[in-house]
Coordinates of C-alpha atoms in Angstrom, one line a residue:
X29 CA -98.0 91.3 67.5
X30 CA -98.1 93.7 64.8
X31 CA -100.9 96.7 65.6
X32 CA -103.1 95.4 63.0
X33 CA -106.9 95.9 63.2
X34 CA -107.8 92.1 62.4
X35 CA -105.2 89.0 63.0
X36 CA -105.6 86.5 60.4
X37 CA -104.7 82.6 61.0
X38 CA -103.9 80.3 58.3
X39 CA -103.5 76.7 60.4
X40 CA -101.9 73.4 58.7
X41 CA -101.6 70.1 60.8
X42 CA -99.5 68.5 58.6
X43 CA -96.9 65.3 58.7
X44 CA -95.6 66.3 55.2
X45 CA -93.0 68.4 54.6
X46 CA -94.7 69.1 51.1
X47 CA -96.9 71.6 52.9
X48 CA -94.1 74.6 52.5
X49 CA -95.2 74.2 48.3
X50 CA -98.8 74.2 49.5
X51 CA -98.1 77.1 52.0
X52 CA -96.3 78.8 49.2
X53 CA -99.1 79.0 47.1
X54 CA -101.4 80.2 49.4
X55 CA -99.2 83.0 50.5
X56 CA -99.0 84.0 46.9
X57 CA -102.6 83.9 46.4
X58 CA -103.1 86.2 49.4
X59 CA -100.6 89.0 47.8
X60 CA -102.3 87.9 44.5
X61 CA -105.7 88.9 45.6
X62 CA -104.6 92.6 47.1
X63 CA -104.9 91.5 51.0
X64 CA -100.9 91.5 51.3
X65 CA -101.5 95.3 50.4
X66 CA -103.7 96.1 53.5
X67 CA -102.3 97.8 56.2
X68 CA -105.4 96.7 58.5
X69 CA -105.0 92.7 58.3
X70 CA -101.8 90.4 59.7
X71 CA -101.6 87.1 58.9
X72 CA -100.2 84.8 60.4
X73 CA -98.7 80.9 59.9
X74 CA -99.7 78.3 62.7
X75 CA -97.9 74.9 61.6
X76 CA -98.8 72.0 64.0
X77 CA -96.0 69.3 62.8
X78 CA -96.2 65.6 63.6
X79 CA -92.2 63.9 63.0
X80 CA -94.0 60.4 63.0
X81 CA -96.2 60.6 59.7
X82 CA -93.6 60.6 57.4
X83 CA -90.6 60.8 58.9
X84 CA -89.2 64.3 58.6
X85 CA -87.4 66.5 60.9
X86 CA -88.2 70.2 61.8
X87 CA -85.9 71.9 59.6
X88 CA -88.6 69.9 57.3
X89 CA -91.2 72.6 58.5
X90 CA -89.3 75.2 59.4
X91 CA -87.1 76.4 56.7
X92 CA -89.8 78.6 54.7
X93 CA -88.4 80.8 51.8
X94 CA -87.6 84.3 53.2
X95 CA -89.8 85.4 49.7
X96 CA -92.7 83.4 51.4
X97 CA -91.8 84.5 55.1
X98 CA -91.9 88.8 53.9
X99 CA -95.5 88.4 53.3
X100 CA -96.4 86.7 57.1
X101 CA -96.5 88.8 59.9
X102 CA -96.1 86.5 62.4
X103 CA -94.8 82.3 62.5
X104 CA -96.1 79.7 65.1
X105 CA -94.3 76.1 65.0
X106 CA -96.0 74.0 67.5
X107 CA -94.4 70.4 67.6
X108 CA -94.0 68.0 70.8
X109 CA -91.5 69.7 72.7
X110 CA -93.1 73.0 71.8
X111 CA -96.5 71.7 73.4
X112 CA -95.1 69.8 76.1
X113 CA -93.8 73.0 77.4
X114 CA -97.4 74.7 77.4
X115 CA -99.0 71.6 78.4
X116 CA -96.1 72.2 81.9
X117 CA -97.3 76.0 81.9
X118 CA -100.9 75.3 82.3
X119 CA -100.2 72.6 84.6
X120 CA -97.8 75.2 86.8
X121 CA -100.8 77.6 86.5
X122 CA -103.6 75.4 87.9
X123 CA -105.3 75.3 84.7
X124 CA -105.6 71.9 83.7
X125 CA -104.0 68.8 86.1
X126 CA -101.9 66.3 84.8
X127 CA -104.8 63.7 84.0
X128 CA -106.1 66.3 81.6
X129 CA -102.8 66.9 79.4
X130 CA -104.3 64.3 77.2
X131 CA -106.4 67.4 75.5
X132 CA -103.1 68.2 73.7
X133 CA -101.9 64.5 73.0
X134 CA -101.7 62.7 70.0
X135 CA -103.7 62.6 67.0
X136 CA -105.4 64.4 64.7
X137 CA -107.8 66.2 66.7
X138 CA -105.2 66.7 69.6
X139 CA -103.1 68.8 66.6
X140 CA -106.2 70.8 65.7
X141 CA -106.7 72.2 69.5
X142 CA -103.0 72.9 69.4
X143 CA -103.8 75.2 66.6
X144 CA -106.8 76.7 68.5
X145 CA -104.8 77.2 71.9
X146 CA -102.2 78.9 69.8
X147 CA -104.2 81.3 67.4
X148 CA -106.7 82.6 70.9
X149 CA -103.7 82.7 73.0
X150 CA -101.7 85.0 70.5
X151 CA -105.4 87.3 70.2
X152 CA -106.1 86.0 66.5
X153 CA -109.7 86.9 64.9
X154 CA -109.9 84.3 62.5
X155 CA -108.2 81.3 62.4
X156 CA -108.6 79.1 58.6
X157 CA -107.8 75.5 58.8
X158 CA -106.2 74.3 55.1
X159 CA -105.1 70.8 54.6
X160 CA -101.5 70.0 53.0
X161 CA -103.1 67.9 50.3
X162 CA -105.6 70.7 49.0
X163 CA -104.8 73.5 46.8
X164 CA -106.4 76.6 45.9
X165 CA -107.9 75.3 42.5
X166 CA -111.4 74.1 40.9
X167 CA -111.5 71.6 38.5
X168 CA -114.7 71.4 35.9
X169 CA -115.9 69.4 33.4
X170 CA -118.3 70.7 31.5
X171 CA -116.6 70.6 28.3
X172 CA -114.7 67.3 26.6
X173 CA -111.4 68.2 28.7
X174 CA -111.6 69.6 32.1
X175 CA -111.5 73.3 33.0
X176 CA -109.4 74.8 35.8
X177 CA -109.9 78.2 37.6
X178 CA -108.1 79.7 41.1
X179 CA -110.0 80.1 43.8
X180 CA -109.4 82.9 46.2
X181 CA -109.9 80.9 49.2
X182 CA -108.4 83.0 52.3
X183 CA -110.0 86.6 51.1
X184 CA -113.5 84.2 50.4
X185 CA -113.7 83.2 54.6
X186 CA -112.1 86.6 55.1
X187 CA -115.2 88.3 53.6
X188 CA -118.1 86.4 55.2
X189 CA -116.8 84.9 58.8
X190 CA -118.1 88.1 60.2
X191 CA -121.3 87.0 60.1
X192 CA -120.9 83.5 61.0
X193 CA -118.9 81.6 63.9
X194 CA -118.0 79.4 61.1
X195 CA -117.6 79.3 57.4
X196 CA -116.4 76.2 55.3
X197 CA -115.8 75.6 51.6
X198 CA -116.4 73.2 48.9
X199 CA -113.7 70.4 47.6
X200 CA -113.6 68.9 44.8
X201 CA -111.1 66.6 42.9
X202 CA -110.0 63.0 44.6
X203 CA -112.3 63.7 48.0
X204 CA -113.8 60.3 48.0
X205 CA -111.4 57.4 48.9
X206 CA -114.0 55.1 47.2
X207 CA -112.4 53.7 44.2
X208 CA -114.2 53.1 40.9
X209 CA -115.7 49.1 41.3
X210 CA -116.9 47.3 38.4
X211 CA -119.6 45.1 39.5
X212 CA -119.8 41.5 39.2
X213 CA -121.4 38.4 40.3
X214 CA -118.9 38.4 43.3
X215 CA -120.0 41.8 44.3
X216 CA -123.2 43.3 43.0
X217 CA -124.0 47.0 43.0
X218 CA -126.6 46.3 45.6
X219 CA -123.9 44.6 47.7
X220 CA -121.9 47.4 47.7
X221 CA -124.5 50.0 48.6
X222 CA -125.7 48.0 51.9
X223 CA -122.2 48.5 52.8
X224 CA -121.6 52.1 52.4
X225 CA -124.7 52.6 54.1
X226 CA -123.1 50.1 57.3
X227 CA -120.4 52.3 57.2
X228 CA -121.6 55.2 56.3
X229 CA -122.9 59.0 58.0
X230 CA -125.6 61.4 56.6
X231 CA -123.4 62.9 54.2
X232 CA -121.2 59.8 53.0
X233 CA -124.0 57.8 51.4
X234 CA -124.5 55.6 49.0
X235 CA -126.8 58.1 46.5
X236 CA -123.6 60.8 46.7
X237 CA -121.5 57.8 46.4
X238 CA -122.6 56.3 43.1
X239 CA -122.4 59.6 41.5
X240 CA -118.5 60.6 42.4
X241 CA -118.0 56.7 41.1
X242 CA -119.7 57.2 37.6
X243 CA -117.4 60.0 37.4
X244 CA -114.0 57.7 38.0
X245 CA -113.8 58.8 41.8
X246 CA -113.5 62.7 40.5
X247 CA -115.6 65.0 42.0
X248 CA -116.0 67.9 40.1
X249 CA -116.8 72.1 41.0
X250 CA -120.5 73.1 40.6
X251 CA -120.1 75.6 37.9
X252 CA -123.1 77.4 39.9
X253 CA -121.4 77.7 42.8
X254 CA -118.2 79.0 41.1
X255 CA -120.2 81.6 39.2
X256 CA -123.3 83.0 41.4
X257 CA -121.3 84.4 44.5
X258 CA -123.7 82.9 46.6
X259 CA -123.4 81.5 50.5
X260 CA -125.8 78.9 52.0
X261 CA -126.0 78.3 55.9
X262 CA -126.0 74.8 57.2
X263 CA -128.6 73.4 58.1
X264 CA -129.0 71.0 61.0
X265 CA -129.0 67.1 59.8
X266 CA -129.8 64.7 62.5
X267 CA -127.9 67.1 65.3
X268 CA -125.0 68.2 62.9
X269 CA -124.0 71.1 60.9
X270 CA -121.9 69.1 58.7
X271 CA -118.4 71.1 58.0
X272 CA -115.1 69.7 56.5
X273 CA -111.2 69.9 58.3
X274 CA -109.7 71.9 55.5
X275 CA -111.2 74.9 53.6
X276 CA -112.8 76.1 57.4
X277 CA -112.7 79.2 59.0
X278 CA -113.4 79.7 62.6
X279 CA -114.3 83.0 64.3
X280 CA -112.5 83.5 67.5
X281 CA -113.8 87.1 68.3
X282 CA -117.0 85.3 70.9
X283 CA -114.5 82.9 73.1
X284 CA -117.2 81.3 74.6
X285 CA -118.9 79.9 70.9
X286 CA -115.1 78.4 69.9
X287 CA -115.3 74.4 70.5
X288 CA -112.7 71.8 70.7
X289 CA -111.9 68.8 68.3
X290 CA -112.6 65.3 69.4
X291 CA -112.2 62.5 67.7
X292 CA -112.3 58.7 69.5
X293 CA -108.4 57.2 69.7
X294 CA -107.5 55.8 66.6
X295 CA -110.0 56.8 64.7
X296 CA -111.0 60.1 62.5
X297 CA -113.8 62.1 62.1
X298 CA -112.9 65.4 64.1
X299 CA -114.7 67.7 61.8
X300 CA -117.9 65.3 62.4
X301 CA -118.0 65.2 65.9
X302 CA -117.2 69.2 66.2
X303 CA -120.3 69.6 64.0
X304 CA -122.5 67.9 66.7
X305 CA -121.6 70.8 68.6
X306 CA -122.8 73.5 66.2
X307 CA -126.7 73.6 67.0
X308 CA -126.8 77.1 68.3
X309 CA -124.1 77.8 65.8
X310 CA -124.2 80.1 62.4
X311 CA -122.4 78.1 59.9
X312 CA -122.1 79.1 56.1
X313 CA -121.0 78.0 53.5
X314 CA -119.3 80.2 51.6
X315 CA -118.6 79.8 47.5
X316 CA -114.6 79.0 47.2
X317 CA -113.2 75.3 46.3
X318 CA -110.1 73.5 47.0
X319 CA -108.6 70.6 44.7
X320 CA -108.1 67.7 46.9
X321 CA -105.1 65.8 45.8
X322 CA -105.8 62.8 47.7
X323 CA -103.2 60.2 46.3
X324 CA -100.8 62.9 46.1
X325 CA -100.0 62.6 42.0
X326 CA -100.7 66.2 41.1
X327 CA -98.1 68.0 42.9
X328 CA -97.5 69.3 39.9
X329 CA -100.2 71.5 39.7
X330 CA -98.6 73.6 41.9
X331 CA -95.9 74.6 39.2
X332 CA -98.5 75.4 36.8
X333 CA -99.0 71.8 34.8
X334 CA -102.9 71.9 34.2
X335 CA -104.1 68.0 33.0
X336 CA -106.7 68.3 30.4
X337 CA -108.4 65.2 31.9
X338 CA -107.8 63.7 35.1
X339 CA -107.3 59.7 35.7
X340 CA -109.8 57.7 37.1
X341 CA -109.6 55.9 40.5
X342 CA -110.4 52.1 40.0
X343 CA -109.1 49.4 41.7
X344 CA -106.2 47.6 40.1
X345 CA -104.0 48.4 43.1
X346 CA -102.5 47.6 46.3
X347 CA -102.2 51.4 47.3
X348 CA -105.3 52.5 46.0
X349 CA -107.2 49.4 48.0
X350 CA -105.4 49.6 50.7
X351 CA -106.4 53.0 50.9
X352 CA -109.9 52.5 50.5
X353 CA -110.0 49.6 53.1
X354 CA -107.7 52.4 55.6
X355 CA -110.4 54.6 55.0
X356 CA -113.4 52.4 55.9
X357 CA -111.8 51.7 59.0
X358 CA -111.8 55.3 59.7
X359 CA -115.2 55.6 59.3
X360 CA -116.2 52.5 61.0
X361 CA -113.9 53.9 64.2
X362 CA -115.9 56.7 64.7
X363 CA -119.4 55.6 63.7
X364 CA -120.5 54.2 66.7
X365 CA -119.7 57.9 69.2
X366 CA -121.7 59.4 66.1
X367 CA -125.0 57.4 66.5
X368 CA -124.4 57.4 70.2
X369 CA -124.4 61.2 70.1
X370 CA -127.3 62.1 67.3
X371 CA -129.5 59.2 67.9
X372 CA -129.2 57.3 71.4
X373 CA -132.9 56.3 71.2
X374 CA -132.3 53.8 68.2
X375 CA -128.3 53.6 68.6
X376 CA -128.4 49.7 69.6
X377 CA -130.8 48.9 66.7
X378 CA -128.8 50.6 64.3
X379 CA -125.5 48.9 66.0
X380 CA -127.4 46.0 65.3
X381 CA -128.7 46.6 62.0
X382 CA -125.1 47.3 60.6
X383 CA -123.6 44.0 62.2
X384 CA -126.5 42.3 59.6
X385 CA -125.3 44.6 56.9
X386 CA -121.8 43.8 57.7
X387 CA -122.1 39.8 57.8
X388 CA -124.1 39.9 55.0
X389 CA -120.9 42.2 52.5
X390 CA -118.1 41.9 53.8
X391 CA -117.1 38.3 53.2
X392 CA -118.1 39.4 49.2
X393 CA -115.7 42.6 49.6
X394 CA -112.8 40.2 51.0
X395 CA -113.2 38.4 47.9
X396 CA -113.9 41.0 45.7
X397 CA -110.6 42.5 46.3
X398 CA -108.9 39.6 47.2
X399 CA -108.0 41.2 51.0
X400 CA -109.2 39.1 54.1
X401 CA -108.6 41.9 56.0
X402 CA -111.8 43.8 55.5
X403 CA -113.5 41.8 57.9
X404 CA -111.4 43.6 60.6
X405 CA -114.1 46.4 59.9
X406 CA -116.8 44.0 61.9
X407 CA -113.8 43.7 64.8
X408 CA -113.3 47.4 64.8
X409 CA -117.0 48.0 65.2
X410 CA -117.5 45.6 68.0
X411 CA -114.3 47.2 69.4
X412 CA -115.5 51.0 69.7
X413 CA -118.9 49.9 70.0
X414 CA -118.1 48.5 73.1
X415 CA -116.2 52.0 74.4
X416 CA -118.9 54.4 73.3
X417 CA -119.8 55.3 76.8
X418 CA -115.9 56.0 77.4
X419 CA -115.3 57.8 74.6
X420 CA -118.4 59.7 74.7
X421 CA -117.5 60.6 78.5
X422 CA -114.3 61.7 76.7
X423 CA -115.9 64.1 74.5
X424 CA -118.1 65.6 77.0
X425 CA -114.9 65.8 79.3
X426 CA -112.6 67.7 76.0
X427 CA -115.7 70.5 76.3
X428 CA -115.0 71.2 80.2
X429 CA -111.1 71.2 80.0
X430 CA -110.9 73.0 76.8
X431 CA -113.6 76.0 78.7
X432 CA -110.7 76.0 81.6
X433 CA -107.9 76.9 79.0
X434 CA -110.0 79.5 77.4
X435 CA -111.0 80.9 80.6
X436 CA -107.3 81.3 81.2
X437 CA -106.7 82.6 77.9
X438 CA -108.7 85.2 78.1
X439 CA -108.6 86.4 81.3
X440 CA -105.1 87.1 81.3
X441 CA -105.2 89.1 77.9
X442 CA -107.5 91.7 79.6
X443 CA -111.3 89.9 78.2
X444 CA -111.9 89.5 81.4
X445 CA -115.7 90.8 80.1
X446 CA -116.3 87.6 78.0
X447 CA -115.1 85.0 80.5
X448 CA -115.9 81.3 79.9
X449 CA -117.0 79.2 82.8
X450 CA -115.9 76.4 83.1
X451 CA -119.6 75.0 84.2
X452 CA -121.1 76.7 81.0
X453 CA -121.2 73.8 78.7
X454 CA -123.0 72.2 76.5
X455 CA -123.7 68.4 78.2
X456 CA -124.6 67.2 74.8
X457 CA -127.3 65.5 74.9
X458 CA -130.0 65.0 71.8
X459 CA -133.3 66.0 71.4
X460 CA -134.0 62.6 71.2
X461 CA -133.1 62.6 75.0
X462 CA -132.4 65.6 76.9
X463 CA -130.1 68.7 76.2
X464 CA -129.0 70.3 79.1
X465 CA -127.7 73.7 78.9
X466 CA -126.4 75.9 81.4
X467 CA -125.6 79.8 80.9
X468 CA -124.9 80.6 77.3
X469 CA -125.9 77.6 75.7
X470 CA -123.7 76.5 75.8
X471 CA -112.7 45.9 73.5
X472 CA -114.9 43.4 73.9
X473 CA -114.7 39.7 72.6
X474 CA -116.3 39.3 69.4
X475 CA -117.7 35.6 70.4
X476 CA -118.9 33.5 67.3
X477 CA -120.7 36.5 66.1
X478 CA -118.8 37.0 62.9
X479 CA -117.5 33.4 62.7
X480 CA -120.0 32.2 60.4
X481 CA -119.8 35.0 58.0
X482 CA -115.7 34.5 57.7
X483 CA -116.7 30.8 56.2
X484 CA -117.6 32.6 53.6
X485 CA -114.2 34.2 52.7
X486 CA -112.5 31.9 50.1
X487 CA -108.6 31.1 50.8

């Protein structure tokens, strides 16, 4: 490590090798915006790779341009064998035993905490998470044709995570997965808002919805935000500070305030479930955007090819519905650990009360789109409904192991001062129960249930 005053992180869990273009312009926007110039800040390039997503190899990863590689102080690849070999290490050490490797497994949470492990054990400050699909751009439209301006995301966190444990941007562009839906007899606006609010959380809602869908699917920058320089800290919704992956920073400096990811198997929703953790927390948000490229058509962007408009969403296709319907599934996944977590006192009537909402749309969406498959959503709720209590145990159980790692961490880099223990945490329970805190604050059948409402579905 380079004798630098602060260690800078930039962190991609990624499964496309596109990410060295997305990684390229980031690197340039860095030198761009003076910070390659100070002597006092390192940055460095923590690359979680999975070979499975698309297919690719290392070499996929790996082979960064040296132009690219000059302006990084340090490089971190951490794929499976890479992992594995920590994962041995910690096991050798007495840190974690062998039923507890699973911290480190697969999925996306599981590549975020490799991430984490890597930037505290290598003494990073600041660690930003950016996604491979989002680029340092805002898109407006406050004119006839839209109105594009760079964003100087990494100096943005840089500036204000001192003052926070976390800071996290804005997005615009394709965010939403929700296509544009023209309305009809089949499916009624109405029917469709009773089943974004089934599958939806406190900040995916039908009001936010409708909006992004009057637009074509497009969300577009706040022209306030992009011009007044101003940050906001998160408030507390229902036992969350809401944050997103990508466009995140997270302070590493106070070891024993960095939390894990978690997200139930299968399913998404790792940012969510970390901002249940987050009550005793300073989150901002701070006043940069990212362009989410969510069907991946504007790769182009990257090579300077500004559109004057941008294409609406609707949907007339298989990949678009088919990513739409993936997408409710995600959300349907991890719903149920969500209203476990933030409102146990009312979870089995609102269990219930989406079950009604369910029977009553989604025979109309399978016709709608012409897709049967939607009503797997009512089988995937019964499904992780019926686990909450194990995968809630699980995200209690992530808490203590990742507390033994960092009390590792730490105390073999000379922090001995700031230890974690490994009893300190958080056993997170809501106000609407209990929260006990110690120290620093720290699938079943689905019966004939559905059976009725799949009569509905026409052949």
């Amino acid at each position: 490590m380079l004798n630098k005053n602060i260690q800078l992180g930039i962190g991609f869990a990624t499964g496309r090798k596109s990410f060295r273009k997305v990684l390229k312009t980031y690197v340039y926007n860095w030198r761009e915006c003076g910070l390659a110039e100070r002597k006092d800040i390192g940055l460095n390039l923590l690359v979680a790779y999975d070979l499975k997503y698309s297919n690719t190899k290392p070499e996929d990863y790996k082979e960064i341009k040296k132009e690219v590689l000059d302006l990084i102080d340090n490089v971190y690849f951490i794929g499976k064998d890479e992992m594995k070999a920590e994962v041995q290490h910690l096991v050798r050490k007495n840190v974690i035993n062998k039923k507890e490797t699973w911290i480190f497994g697969s999925g996306y949470a599981a590549q975020r905490n490799s991430i984490l492990y890597t930037a505290i054990k290598n003494n990073l400050d600041y660690l930003i998470f950016l996604d491979d699909d989002e680029y340092p751009l805002a898109v407006t439209r406050t004119r006839p044709n839209v109105v594009w301006s760079g964003q100087h995301v990494i100096k943005t966190h840089l500036r204000y995570i001192r003052q926070a444990d976390i800071t996290h941007g804005y997005h615009c562009g394709y965010v939403s997965p929700i296509p544009y839906v023209e309305f009809n007899s089949v499916l009624t606006e109405n029917d469709f808002a009773t089943f974004i609010e089934a599958i939806s959380n406190d900040i995916i809602n039908w009001d936010s919805i409708r909006m992004i869908m009057n637009n074509g699917s497009i969300t577009y920058a706040d022209t306030q935000v992009l011009t007044s320089d101003v940050t906001k800290e998160v408030k507390e919704v229902n036992h969350c500070k809401f944050i997103s992956g990508g466009n995140l920073c997270i302070n590493l400096t106070d070891p024993p305030r960095v939390k894990p990811f978690y997200n139930p198997p299968g399913a998404r929703g790792e940012d969510t479930f970390l901002s249940t953790c987050l009550s005793e927390h300073k989150v901002i948000r701070v006043p940069c955007y990212t362009f989410h490229d969510g069907f991946s058509t504007y790769n182009h962007l990257l090579d300077g090819v500004l559109p004057i408009n941008l294409r609406y969403v609707k949907a007339d296709s298989e990949q678009i519905i088919t990513r739409f319907y993936n997408a409710c599934i995600g959300w349907i996944r991890y719903k149920p650990l969500l209203l476990y977590i933030t409102q146990r006192n009312v979870y089995e009537d609102k269990i219930e009360q989406m079950r009604q909402q369910l029977g009553e749309t989604l025979p109309k969406l399978c016709n709608y789109f012409n897709r049967k498959e939607f009503m797997n959503i009512a089988i995937e709720l019964e499904k992780y409904h019926s686990n909450v209590q194990k995968h809630y145990k699980e995200f209690l159980e992530i808490q203590r192991i990742w507390a033994k790692i960092c009390n590792y961490l730490y105390s073999n880099d000379g922090r001995a001062s700031r230890l974690l223990e490994a009893a300190n945490i958080t056993e997170y329970m809501t106000r609407d129960f209990h929260c006990k805190k110690i120290g620093r604050r720290q699938y079943k059948k689905i019966g004939a249930r559905y059976n009725h409402y799949s009569d509905k579905v026409e052949a």
